[in-house]
Amino acid sequence: MTIVKVKRAYDKYEKADGTRILVDRLWPRGVKKEKAKIDDWEKDVAPSDALRKWFDHDPQKWIEFKKKYFKELKDKKKLLIKMVDRNKTNLTLVYAAKDNEHNNAVALKEYLEKKVLK
């Protein structure tokens, strides 16, 4: 069974992270690719540029952001299944945002647990 976690790109890598997938459309500022220990970069599961810019990490827009993001993710279900299927143990969704509670990785984890891993 796949266990999904989220972690900032700036946090220390741990072996328990398992497979680390960057789920942002943009590479994290100031993070060197060699040190990031990213196994895969799934830009296509990140929110669209328009949605990302609209949200702007505003916690008051969080509920509406998730609704819009989940709608975008519906069209990417095959990609999400493929992403989860190739990672049978720990899967860490890596993101760059400063807000640890209101970001696309947290929303994606929720979506995966409700719609893909069920």
PDB file of C-alpha atoms in Angstrom, residues 28-107:
ATOM      1  CA  PRO A  28      12.274  25.461  -6.545  1.00  0.00           C
ATOM      2  CA  ARG A  29      14.380  28.587  -6.397  1.00  0.00           C
ATOM      3  CA  GLY A  30      17.887  28.064  -5.044  1.00  0.00           C
ATOM      4  CA  VAL A  31      17.682  24.251  -4.959  1.00  0.00           C
ATOM      5  CA  LYS A  32      20.409  22.407  -6.855  1.00  0.00           C
ATOM      6  CA  LYS A  33      19.220  19.381  -8.779  1.00  0.00           C
ATOM      7  CA  GLU A  34      21.993  17.186  -7.350  1.00  0.00           C
ATOM      8  CA  LYS A  35      21.032  17.990  -3.750  1.00  0.00           C
ATOM      9  CA  ALA A  36      17.258  17.837  -4.206  1.00  0.00           C
ATOM     10  CA  LYS A  37      17.219  14.040  -4.601  1.00  0.00           C
ATOM     11  CA  ILE A  38      14.127  14.282  -6.788  1.00  0.00           C
ATOM     12  CA  ASP A  39      13.282  10.983  -8.482  1.00  0.00           C
ATOM     13  CA  ASP A  40      10.765  12.469 -10.878  1.00  0.00           C
ATOM     14  CA  TRP A  41       9.292  15.848 -11.809  1.00  0.00           C
ATOM     15  CA  GLU A  42       5.599  15.688 -12.676  1.00  0.00           C
ATOM     16  CA  LYS A  43       4.892  19.201 -13.965  1.00  0.00           C
ATOM     17  CA  ASP A  44       1.657  17.982 -15.531  1.00  0.00           C
ATOM     18  CA  VAL A  45       0.025  17.286 -12.147  1.00  0.00           C
ATOM     19  CA  ALA A  46       0.726  20.818 -10.931  1.00  0.00           C
ATOM     20  CA  PRO A  47      -2.071  23.396 -11.062  1.00  0.00           C
ATOM     21  CA  SER A  48      -2.347  25.368 -14.274  1.00  0.00           C
ATOM     22  CA  ASP A  49      -0.471  28.663 -14.355  1.00  0.00           C
ATOM     23  CA  ALA A  50      -3.765  30.553 -14.301  1.00  0.00           C
ATOM     24  CA  LEU A  51      -4.986  28.687 -11.201  1.00  0.00           C
ATOM     25  CA  ARG A  52      -1.623  29.000  -9.436  1.00  0.00           C
ATOM     26  CA  LYS A  53      -1.520  32.752 -10.036  1.00  0.00           C
ATOM     27  CA  TRP A  54      -5.166  33.194  -8.989  1.00  0.00           C
ATOM     28  CA  PHE A  55      -4.623  31.267  -5.732  1.00  0.00           C
ATOM     29  CA  ASP A  56      -1.383  33.081  -4.857  1.00  0.00           C
ATOM     30  CA  HIS A  57      -1.185  30.980  -1.646  1.00  0.00           C
ATOM     31  CA  ASP A  58      -4.056  32.938  -0.082  1.00  0.00           C
ATOM     32  CA  PRO A  59      -5.515  30.731   2.706  1.00  0.00           C
ATOM     33  CA  GLN A  60      -8.908  32.408   2.236  1.00  0.00           C
ATOM     34  CA  LYS A  61      -9.024  30.968  -1.307  1.00  0.00           C
ATOM     35  CA  TRP A  62      -8.016  27.458  -0.164  1.00  0.00           C
ATOM     36  CA  ILE A  63     -11.424  25.747  -0.423  1.00  0.00           C
ATOM     37  CA  GLU A  64     -12.127  27.237  -3.853  1.00  0.00           C
ATOM     38  CA  PHE A  65      -8.572  26.464  -4.987  1.00  0.00           C
ATOM     39  CA  LYS A  66      -9.008  22.793  -4.092  1.00  0.00           C
ATOM     40  CA  LYS A  67     -12.315  22.599  -5.984  1.00  0.00           C
ATOM     41  CA  LYS A  68     -10.739  24.107  -9.103  1.00  0.00           C
ATOM     42  CA  TYR A  69      -7.563  22.036  -8.791  1.00  0.00           C
ATOM     43  CA  PHE A  70      -9.495  18.797  -8.290  1.00  0.00           C
ATOM     44  CA  LYS A  71     -11.443  19.618 -11.441  1.00  0.00           C
ATOM     45  CA  GLU A  72      -8.142  19.968 -13.323  1.00  0.00           C
ATOM     46  CA  LEU A  73      -6.897  16.690 -11.844  1.00  0.00           C
ATOM     47  CA  LYS A  74      -9.958  14.776 -13.099  1.00  0.00           C
ATOM     48  CA  ASP A  75      -8.549  15.053 -16.618  1.00  0.00           C
ATOM     49  CA  LYS A  76      -5.193  13.666 -15.424  1.00  0.00           C
ATOM     50  CA  LYS A  77      -6.403  10.533 -13.676  1.00  0.00           C
ATOM     51  CA  LYS A  78      -4.392   8.153 -15.917  1.00  0.00           C
ATOM     52  CA  LEU A  79      -1.196  10.077 -15.175  1.00  0.00           C
ATOM     53  CA  LEU A  80      -1.950  10.030 -11.439  1.00  0.00           C
ATOM     54  CA  ILE A  81      -2.615   6.290 -11.448  1.00  0.00           C
ATOM     55  CA  LYS A  82       0.644   5.707 -13.318  1.00  0.00           C
ATOM     56  CA  MET A  83       2.495   7.941 -10.848  1.00  0.00           C
ATOM     57  CA  VAL A  84       1.127   6.005  -7.853  1.00  0.00           C
ATOM     58  CA  ASP A  85       1.440   2.547  -9.415  1.00  0.00           C
ATOM     59  CA  ARG A  86       5.178   2.855  -9.960  1.00  0.00           C
ATOM     60  CA  ASN A  87       5.638   3.707  -6.269  1.00  0.00           C
ATOM     61  CA  LYS A  88       4.419   0.831  -4.137  1.00  0.00           C
ATOM     62  CA  THR A  89       5.670   2.079  -0.767  1.00  0.00           C
ATOM     63  CA  ASN A  90       6.414   5.614   0.367  1.00  0.00           C
ATOM     64  CA  LEU A  91       5.725   8.441  -2.047  1.00  0.00           C
ATOM     65  CA  THR A  92       6.732  11.973  -1.077  1.00  0.00           C
ATOM     66  CA  LEU A  93       5.192  14.874  -2.973  1.00  0.00           C
ATOM     67  CA  VAL A  94       7.780  17.636  -2.996  1.00  0.00           C
ATOM     68  CA  TYR A  95       6.807  21.321  -3.219  1.00  0.00           C
ATOM     69  CA  ALA A  96       8.450  24.710  -2.794  1.00  0.00           C
ATOM     70  CA  ALA A  97       5.734  26.857  -1.188  1.00  0.00           C
ATOM     71  CA  LYS A  98       6.400  28.420   2.211  1.00  0.00           C
ATOM     72  CA  ASP A  99       2.893  27.617   3.472  1.00  0.00           C
ATOM     73  CA  ASN A 100       2.914  24.009   4.685  1.00  0.00           C
ATOM     74  CA  GLU A 101      -0.878  23.756   4.917  1.00  0.00           C
ATOM     75  CA  HIS A 102      -2.157  25.555   1.812  1.00  0.00           C
ATOM     76  CA  ASN A 103      -0.269  24.333  -1.234  1.00  0.00           C
ATOM     77  CA  ASN A 104      -0.826  22.120  -4.251  1.00  0.00           C
ATOM     78  CA  ALA A 105       1.079  19.138  -2.781  1.00  0.00           C
ATOM     79  CA  VAL A 106      -1.259  19.026   0.236  1.00  0.00           C
ATOM     80  CA  ALA A 107      -4.267  19.250  -2.082  1.00  0.00           C
TER      81      ALA A 107
END
